Coordinates of C-alpha atoms and ligand atoms in Angstrom, one line a residue:
M1324 CA 24.8 8.7 -126.5
T1325 CA 22.4 9.0 -129.5
A1326 CA 23.5 10.6 -132.7
P1327 CA 22.7 14.2 -133.3
R1328 CA 19.4 14.8 -135.1
G1329 CA 19.6 15.9 -138.6
V1330 CA 18.0 19.3 -139.4
V1331 CA 17.4 20.9 -142.8
V1332 CA 17.0 24.8 -142.6
L1333 CA 15.0 26.2 -145.5
G1334 CA 15.6 30.0 -145.7
A1335 CA 18.9 29.8 -143.8
T1336 CA 20.0 33.2 -144.8
G1337 CA 17.0 35.0 -143.3
S1338 CA 16.5 36.3 -139.9
I1339 CA 14.8 33.0 -138.6
G1340 CA 17.3 30.9 -140.5
R1341 CA 20.4 32.5 -138.9
S1342 CA 18.8 32.4 -135.5
T1343 CA 18.1 28.8 -135.9
L1344 CA 21.8 28.2 -136.7
N1345 CA 22.8 30.2 -133.6
V1346 CA 20.6 28.0 -131.4
M1347 CA 21.9 24.7 -133.0
A1348 CA 25.5 25.9 -132.5
R1349 CA 25.0 25.6 -128.7
H1350 CA 24.0 21.9 -129.1
P1351 CA 26.3 20.2 -131.5
D1352 CA 25.6 16.9 -129.6
R1353 CA 21.9 17.3 -130.3
F1354 CA 21.7 18.8 -133.8
R1355 CA 23.5 18.3 -137.1
V1356 CA 22.9 20.5 -140.2
V1357 CA 21.9 18.3 -143.1
A1358 CA 21.1 21.1 -145.7
L1359 CA 20.9 24.8 -145.9
T1360 CA 18.9 26.7 -148.5
A1361 CA 18.4 30.2 -149.7
G1362 CA 16.6 32.2 -152.3
R1363 CA 19.2 33.9 -154.3
R1364 CA 21.8 35.1 -151.9
A1365 CA 24.6 32.7 -153.1
A1366 CA 27.5 34.4 -151.4
E1367 CA 25.9 34.4 -148.0
L1368 CA 24.7 30.8 -148.4
D1369 CA 28.5 30.0 -149.2
R1370 CA 29.6 31.7 -146.0
L1371 CA 27.0 29.8 -143.9
A1372 CA 28.0 26.4 -145.7
S1373 CA 31.7 27.2 -144.9
R1374 CA 30.7 27.7 -141.2
W1375 CA 28.3 24.6 -141.0
N1376 CA 29.6 22.2 -143.5
P1377 CA 26.2 20.6 -144.3
D1378 CA 25.8 17.6 -146.7
Y1379 CA 24.7 20.1 -149.4
V1380 CA 23.1 23.4 -150.0
V1381 CA 20.3 24.6 -152.3
L1382 CA 19.8 27.8 -154.0
A1383 CA 16.2 28.2 -155.0
D1384 CA 17.0 30.5 -157.9
S1385 CA 18.4 28.3 -160.5
G1386 CA 19.8 31.3 -162.4
G1387 CA 22.0 31.9 -159.4
R1388 CA 25.1 29.9 -160.4
G1389 CA 28.1 31.9 -159.9
P1390 CA 32.0 31.6 -160.0
A1391 CA 34.0 29.2 -157.9
R1392 CA 32.8 29.4 -154.2
D1393 CA 34.8 29.0 -151.0
W1394 CA 32.8 26.1 -149.9
P1395 CA 33.9 23.0 -152.0
G1396 CA 30.6 21.0 -151.1
E1397 CA 27.6 20.1 -153.4
W1398 CA 25.3 22.8 -154.6
R1399 CA 21.9 22.0 -155.9
Y1400 CA 19.5 24.5 -157.6
G1401 CA 15.9 25.1 -158.2
T1402 CA 12.5 24.5 -156.7
E1403 CA 12.7 20.6 -157.2
A1404 CA 15.8 20.6 -155.2
M1405 CA 14.0 22.6 -152.5
R1406 CA 11.3 20.1 -152.4
M1407 CA 13.8 17.2 -152.1
A1408 CA 15.6 19.1 -149.2
A1409 CA 12.3 19.3 -147.3
A1410 CA 11.8 15.6 -147.6
D1411 CA 15.4 14.5 -147.1
P1412 CA 15.4 11.1 -145.3
E1413 CA 18.6 12.0 -143.4
S1414 CA 16.6 14.8 -141.5
P1415 CA 13.9 14.1 -139.2
T1416 CA 13.4 17.7 -138.5
V1417 CA 12.8 20.6 -141.0
V1418 CA 12.9 24.3 -140.2
N1419 CA 10.6 26.3 -142.7
A1420 CA 12.0 29.8 -142.5
L1421 CA 11.0 30.7 -146.0
V1422 CA 8.8 33.9 -146.4
G1423 CA 5.4 34.1 -148.0
F1424 CA 3.5 31.6 -150.4
A1425 CA 7.1 30.5 -151.6
G1426 CA 7.2 28.2 -148.5
L1427 CA 3.9 26.2 -149.3
E1428 CA 5.5 23.4 -151.3
S1429 CA 8.2 22.8 -148.8
T1430 CA 5.6 22.8 -146.0
L1431 CA 3.6 20.2 -147.8
A1432 CA 6.7 18.1 -148.9
S1433 CA 8.1 18.0 -145.4
L1434 CA 4.8 16.9 -143.8
E1435 CA 4.0 14.3 -146.5
A1436 CA 7.5 12.9 -145.7
G1437 CA 6.5 12.6 -142.0
K1438 CA 8.8 15.2 -140.6
R1439 CA 8.8 17.3 -137.5
L1440 CA 8.2 20.6 -139.2
A1441 CA 9.3 23.6 -137.2
L1442 CA 7.2 26.2 -138.9
A1443 CA 8.1 29.8 -139.0
N1444 CA 6.6 30.3 -142.6
K1445 CA 3.1 30.8 -141.2
E1446 CA 1.9 31.9 -144.6
S1447 CA 2.1 28.4 -145.8
L1448 CA -0.3 27.1 -143.2
V1449 CA -2.7 30.0 -143.5
V1450 CA -2.8 29.6 -147.3
G1451 CA -2.9 26.0 -147.5
G1452 CA -5.3 25.5 -144.6
D1453 CA -6.9 21.9 -144.6
L1454 CA -4.5 20.9 -147.4
V1455 CA -1.7 21.3 -145.0
L1456 CA -3.3 19.7 -142.2
E1457 CA -4.4 16.8 -144.5
A1458 CA -0.7 16.3 -145.6
A1459 CA 0.3 16.1 -141.9
R1460 CA -2.4 13.5 -141.3
T1461 CA -1.5 11.3 -144.3
G1462 CA 2.3 11.7 -144.2
G1463 CA 2.6 11.5 -140.4
G1464 CA 4.3 14.8 -140.1
E1465 CA 3.9 17.1 -137.1
I1466 CA 3.6 20.9 -137.2
V1467 CA 5.5 22.6 -134.2
P1468 CA 5.2 26.5 -134.3
V1469 CA 8.2 28.6 -134.2
D1470 CA 6.1 31.8 -134.1
S1471 CA 6.5 33.1 -130.5
E1472 CA 2.7 33.5 -129.8
H1473 CA 1.9 29.9 -130.9
S1474 CA 4.9 28.6 -129.1
A1475 CA 3.5 30.2 -126.0
I1476 CA 0.1 28.7 -126.6
M1477 CA 1.6 25.4 -127.0
Q1478 CA 3.7 25.7 -123.8
C1479 CA 0.6 27.0 -121.9
L1480 CA -1.7 24.1 -123.1
C1481 CA 0.9 21.7 -121.7
Q1482 CA -0.9 19.1 -123.9
R1483 CA -4.2 19.5 -122.2
P1484 CA -7.0 19.1 -124.8
T1485 CA -8.6 22.1 -126.3
S1486 CA -12.0 21.2 -125.0
E1487 CA -10.6 22.4 -121.6
V1488 CA -9.8 25.9 -123.1
N1489 CA -12.2 28.9 -122.9
R1490 CA -10.1 31.2 -125.1
V1491 CA -6.7 32.0 -126.1
I1492 CA -5.3 35.6 -126.0
L1493 CA -2.6 36.4 -128.6
T1494 CA -0.6 39.3 -127.7
A1495 CA 0.6 42.0 -130.4
S1496 CA 3.3 44.6 -129.9
G1497 CA 1.1 46.9 -131.8
G1498 CA 4.0 47.7 -134.2
P1499 CA 5.6 51.1 -134.7
F1500 CA 2.5 53.0 -135.4
R1501 CA 0.5 51.9 -132.3
D1502 CA 0.3 55.5 -131.1
L1503 CA 0.3 57.4 -134.4
S1504 CA -3.0 59.0 -135.3
R1505 CA -4.7 57.9 -138.4
A1506 CA -4.3 61.3 -139.9
E1507 CA -0.5 60.9 -139.8
F1508 CA -0.6 57.5 -141.5
G1509 CA -0.2 59.2 -145.0
S1510 CA 3.2 60.3 -144.3
I1511 CA 4.6 56.9 -143.3
R1512 CA 7.7 55.9 -145.2
P1513 CA 9.0 52.3 -145.7
E1514 CA 12.0 53.0 -143.3
D1515 CA 9.4 54.0 -140.5
A1516 CA 7.5 50.8 -141.1
L1517 CA 10.9 48.8 -141.0
A1518 CA 11.8 50.3 -137.5
H1519 CA 10.1 47.7 -135.2
P1520 CA 10.1 48.8 -131.6
T1521 CA 10.7 45.3 -130.0
W1522 CA 11.5 42.6 -132.7
S1523 CA 14.4 42.5 -135.3
M1524 CA 12.9 40.6 -138.3
G1525 CA 12.9 40.2 -142.1
Q1526 CA 11.4 43.0 -144.1
K1527 CA 8.1 41.4 -145.1
I1528 CA 6.9 40.4 -141.4
T1529 CA 8.1 43.7 -140.1
V1530 CA 5.6 45.7 -142.6
D1531 CA 3.0 43.0 -141.6
S1532 CA 3.7 43.7 -137.9
A1533 CA 3.1 47.5 -138.7
T1534 CA -0.1 46.9 -140.6
L1535 CA -1.3 44.1 -138.2
A1536 CA -1.6 41.8 -141.1
N1537 CA 0.8 39.5 -139.1
K1538 CA -1.6 39.2 -136.2
A1539 CA -4.5 38.4 -138.6
L1540 CA -2.2 35.6 -140.2
E1541 CA -1.4 34.5 -136.4
V1542 CA -5.3 34.2 -135.6
I1543 CA -5.8 32.0 -138.6
E1544 CA -2.5 30.1 -137.6
A1545 CA -3.9 29.5 -134.0
H1546 CA -7.2 28.3 -135.5
L1547 CA -5.5 25.8 -137.7
L1548 CA -2.7 24.5 -135.4
F1549 CA -4.9 24.2 -132.3
G1550 CA -8.4 23.7 -133.7
F1551 CA -9.8 26.7 -131.8
D1552 CA -12.9 28.6 -133.2
F1553 CA -12.2 32.1 -134.3
D1554 CA -14.7 33.3 -131.7
Q1555 CA -12.2 31.9 -129.0
I1556 CA -9.2 33.6 -130.3
E1557 CA -8.7 37.2 -128.9
V1558 CA -5.9 39.8 -129.6
V1559 CA -4.6 42.3 -127.1
V1560 CA -1.8 44.8 -127.7
H1561 CA 1.2 44.4 -125.4
P1562 CA 3.9 46.9 -126.4
A1563 CA 6.6 45.3 -124.3
S1564 CA 6.3 42.0 -125.9
I1565 CA 7.2 40.1 -122.7
V1566 CA 4.0 38.0 -122.3
H1567 CA 3.9 36.0 -125.6
S1568 CA 0.3 34.7 -125.2
M1569 CA -2.1 33.4 -122.7
V1570 CA -4.6 30.5 -122.5
E1571 CA -7.7 30.7 -120.4
F1572 CA -8.9 27.2 -119.2
R1573 CA -12.4 26.5 -118.2
D1574 CA -11.8 26.4 -114.6
G1575 CA -10.9 30.0 -114.5
S1576 CA -7.1 29.5 -114.5
T1577 CA -5.2 31.7 -117.1
M1578 CA -1.7 30.5 -118.1
A1579 CA 0.9 32.9 -119.9
Q1580 CA 4.3 32.3 -121.1
L1581 CA 6.8 35.1 -120.6
G1582 CA 10.3 36.2 -121.7
H1583 CA 12.3 38.9 -123.2
P1584 CA 11.6 39.1 -127.0
T1585 CA 14.1 36.8 -128.8
M1586 CA 13.2 34.2 -131.4
E1587 CA 15.8 32.0 -130.2
V1588 CA 13.7 30.6 -127.3
P1589 CA 10.7 29.5 -129.4
I1590 CA 13.0 28.2 -132.1
L1591 CA 14.8 25.9 -129.6
Y1592 CA 11.6 24.7 -128.2
A1593 CA 10.5 24.0 -131.8
L1594 CA 13.5 21.9 -132.1
S1595 CA 13.7 20.2 -128.7
G1596 CA 10.3 20.4 -127.0
P1597 CA 8.8 19.2 -124.9
E1598 CA 12.3 18.8 -123.5
R1599 CA 14.0 22.0 -122.4
L1600 CA 17.6 22.6 -123.3
E1601 CA 20.2 24.9 -122.0
N1602 CA 20.1 28.3 -123.7
Q1603 CA 21.6 31.6 -123.6
F1604 CA 18.9 34.3 -122.6
R1605 CA 18.4 37.5 -120.8
A1606 CA 16.6 36.7 -117.6
F1607 CA 13.3 38.3 -116.9
D1608 CA 13.3 40.3 -113.9
P1609 CA 9.5 41.1 -112.8
V1610 CA 10.5 44.1 -110.7
E1611 CA 13.0 45.6 -113.3
S1612 CA 10.6 45.1 -116.1
G1613 CA 8.1 47.4 -114.6
P1614 CA 4.3 47.2 -115.2
L1615 CA 3.2 44.9 -117.9
E1616 CA 0.7 46.9 -120.1
F1617 CA -2.0 46.0 -122.4
E1618 CA -4.4 47.9 -124.6
R1619 CA -7.2 47.3 -127.0
L1620 CA -6.4 46.8 -130.6
R1621 CA -7.4 49.9 -132.9
H1622 CA -9.5 47.8 -135.4
E1623 CA -10.7 50.9 -137.2
D1624 CA -7.3 52.4 -137.9
F1625 CA -5.6 49.0 -139.0
P1626 CA -8.1 47.5 -141.4
M1627 CA -5.5 44.7 -142.4
F1628 CA -6.3 42.9 -139.2
D1629 CA -10.2 42.6 -139.6
L1630 CA -9.7 41.9 -143.4
G1631 CA -7.4 39.0 -142.6
V1632 CA -9.7 37.4 -139.9
A1633 CA -12.6 37.8 -142.0
A1634 CA -10.9 35.9 -144.8
G1635 CA -9.9 33.3 -142.3
R1636 CA -13.5 32.8 -141.2
V1637 CA -14.6 32.5 -144.9
G1638 CA -11.9 29.9 -145.5
G1639 CA -11.2 28.0 -148.7
T1640 CA -9.2 30.2 -151.1
A1641 CA -9.9 33.5 -149.2
P1642 CA -6.8 33.5 -147.0
A1643 CA -4.6 32.7 -150.2
V1644 CA -6.1 35.8 -151.9
Y1645 CA -5.5 37.9 -148.8
N1646 CA -1.9 36.6 -148.5
A1647 CA -1.0 37.1 -152.2
A1648 CA -2.4 40.5 -152.5
N1649 CA -0.6 41.4 -149.2
E1650 CA 2.7 40.2 -150.5
V1651 CA 2.3 42.4 -153.6
A1652 CA 1.2 45.4 -151.7
V1653 CA 3.9 45.2 -149.2
A1654 CA 6.5 44.8 -152.1
A1655 CA 5.0 47.9 -153.8
F1656 CA 5.1 49.8 -150.5
L1657 CA 8.7 48.9 -149.9
E1658 CA 9.4 50.2 -153.4
N1659 CA 7.6 53.5 -152.8
R1660 CA 5.0 52.7 -155.4
I1661 CA 1.9 52.8 -152.9
G1662 CA 1.7 54.6 -149.5
F1663 CA 1.0 52.6 -146.3
T1664 CA -2.7 53.1 -146.4
G1665 CA -2.7 51.6 -150.0
I1666 CA -1.9 48.2 -148.7
P1667 CA -5.4 47.5 -147.4
T1668 CA -6.9 49.3 -150.4
V1669 CA -5.1 46.7 -152.7
V1670 CA -5.9 43.7 -150.5
E1671 CA -9.6 44.7 -150.2
H1672 CA -9.8 45.1 -154.0
A1673 CA -8.3 41.5 -154.6
L1674 CA -10.6 40.0 -152.0
S1675 CA -13.7 41.6 -153.6
A1676 CA -12.7 40.7 -157.1
I1677 CA -11.9 37.1 -156.4
P1678 CA -14.8 35.0 -155.1
P1679 CA -13.8 32.4 -152.4
S1680 CA -13.9 28.7 -153.5
P1681 CA -12.9 25.4 -151.7
I1682 CA -9.4 24.2 -151.9
G1683 CA -9.0 20.9 -153.9
S1684 CA -5.4 20.7 -154.5
L1685 CA -2.1 22.5 -154.4
E1686 CA -2.7 23.5 -158.2
D1687 CA -5.9 25.3 -157.0
L1688 CA -3.9 27.4 -154.7
V1689 CA -1.1 28.1 -157.2
Q1690 CA -3.7 29.3 -159.5
V1691 CA -5.5 31.4 -157.1
D1692 CA -2.4 32.9 -155.9
A1693 CA -1.3 33.9 -159.3
E1694 CA -4.7 35.4 -160.0
A1695 CA -4.7 37.5 -156.7
R1696 CA -1.2 38.8 -157.6
V1697 CA -2.2 39.9 -161.0
C1698 CA -5.4 41.6 -159.5
A1699 CA -3.2 43.3 -156.8
A1700 CA -0.6 44.3 -159.3
E1701 CA -3.3 46.0 -161.5
R1702 CA -4.6 47.9 -158.6
V1703 CA -1.0 49.0 -157.7
G1704 CA -0.6 50.0 -161.4
T1705 CA 2.5 47.9 -162.2
P1706 CA 3.1 44.8 -164.4
S1707 CA 2.2 41.5 -162.4
P1708 CA 4.9 40.1 -160.4
A1709 CA 5.3 36.4 -161.4
R1710 CA 5.3 33.9 -158.6
G1711 CA 8.7 33.4 -157.0
D1712 CA 10.3 36.1 -159.0
R1713 CA 11.4 37.8 -155.8
F1714 CA 14.4 35.9 -154.2
P1715 CA 15.4 38.2 -151.5
Ligands
LIG2061 P1 13.8 36.8 -144.1 O1 13.3 37.6 -145.3 O2 14.7 37.3 -143.3 O3 14.3 35.4 -144.8 C1 13.6 34.6 -145.7 C2 14.4 33.4 -146.1 O4 13.8 32.9 -147.3 C3 15.8 33.9 -146.9 O5 16.8 32.9 -146.5 C4 15.6 34.0 -148.3 O6 16.7 33.8 -149.1 C5 14.6 32.8 -148.5 N1 13.6 33.2 -149.6 C6 13.0 34.2 -149.8 N2 12.1 34.1 -150.9 C7 12.3 32.8 -151.4 C8 11.9 32.1 -152.4 N3 11.0 32.6 -153.4 N4 12.3 30.7 -152.5 C9 13.2 30.2 -151.8 N5 13.8 30.9 -150.7 C10 13.4 32.1 -150.5 O7 12.4 36.4 -143.3 P2 12.3 36.0 -141.8 O8 11.9 37.3 -141.1 O9 13.3 35.1 -141.2 O10 10.9 35.3 -141.8 C11 10.7 34.0 -142.2 C12 9.4 33.4 -141.8 O11 9.2 33.3 -140.4 C13 8.1 34.3 -142.4 O12 7.1 33.5 -142.8 C14 7.8 35.1 -141.1 O13 6.5 35.5 -141.1 C15 8.1 34.1 -140.0 N6 8.4 34.6 -138.8 C16 9.6 35.5 -138.6 C17 9.9 36.0 -137.4 C18 11.0 36.8 -137.2 O14 11.5 37.1 -136.0 N7 11.9 37.1 -138.3 C19 9.0 35.7 -136.2 C20 7.9 34.9 -136.3 C21 7.7 34.3 -137.6
LIG2062 MG1 4.4 36.2 -134.0

């Protein structure tokens, strides 16, 4: 019997991080936790460490040192320790479940170190673009998507070349405001946006799902992961979130991947694929489920979608500006400083104020990210949030 594969879980205290640990718990013979990281939730990380007994844990917030903890193991702190965890030689697999731009350095470090990168942190791929793909090429790393739509596409492709594909159809739940008239958008409160109809997720992606920014990020993610042209990527609203995406081949056959909405399935596949391991899941019953319904996306009412796809088509630093301004706008919305319709206003402002340029290096991205944050914060009317000063 082979030894269990080492896995580093970045963002272990989050929604994807905790689901990853649940999935791994069912296969102790296959996976071993090498390291767990969190932003600043030291007490939660401590509890997870007691349960999982990793080699060490990392708290990204170096100011987070606290009193004696339950878990006697090794605590490391700060961004350099995060980078080292992402490249840990003990672990061939890294799960990046960080949120936002903060995940970029870990994505690059793990790919440069030749890891299998189970990538939930789509923002890092979208922002880093060719820089991330180049890191995978030179380091020998492999990006395996955790995002359910991209996992579906990978499974439907079944390792056929993309030259055999006409188009892919990404499904979108449509979020909580799918049926709300635009006139009512003014009264949307953060708690309304956080009540997602089908998925239970962290706050940032839940708001991104409500604005459809998440779907724009996913279009760019599909373009970068599989090499499809933007014109080959379509989005359709599918409120039940049963069909996770579809691939139409040139011979007229369309493959779809189905299942009840739980991230545990794509997470397990990202860890084990193409092998399929035992899992606990709610069986899909085609008769019980009733009709599978699809609708057009309301582009005019959800401008974050078109803004994001346009930034993806422009390329270079444009997706980084879109992402940074969105992160600032979502935080401002959650703190009741702007309304729901203020989010695209802030992002549009940053995109028109900062001209796109090619990405030469990580430093270019760090700089443009900071610039876009300042620009967005000015539009919101608050002091600029420094990069990484939010450790949820
Ligand atoms: P979350 O907010 O629940 O968890 C984020 C994790 O990252 C936490 O452990 C937090 O401590 C850590 N973190 C946050 N900021 C940090 C920082 N600056 N430095 C270091 N650590 C930091 O988020 P989530 O919902 O689990 O989402 C994680 C990623 O997965 C996102 O990119 C999201 O878009 C993607 N994703 C999530 C889901 C889902 O179901 N939750 C589905 C698909 C994709
Ligand atoms: Mg998704």
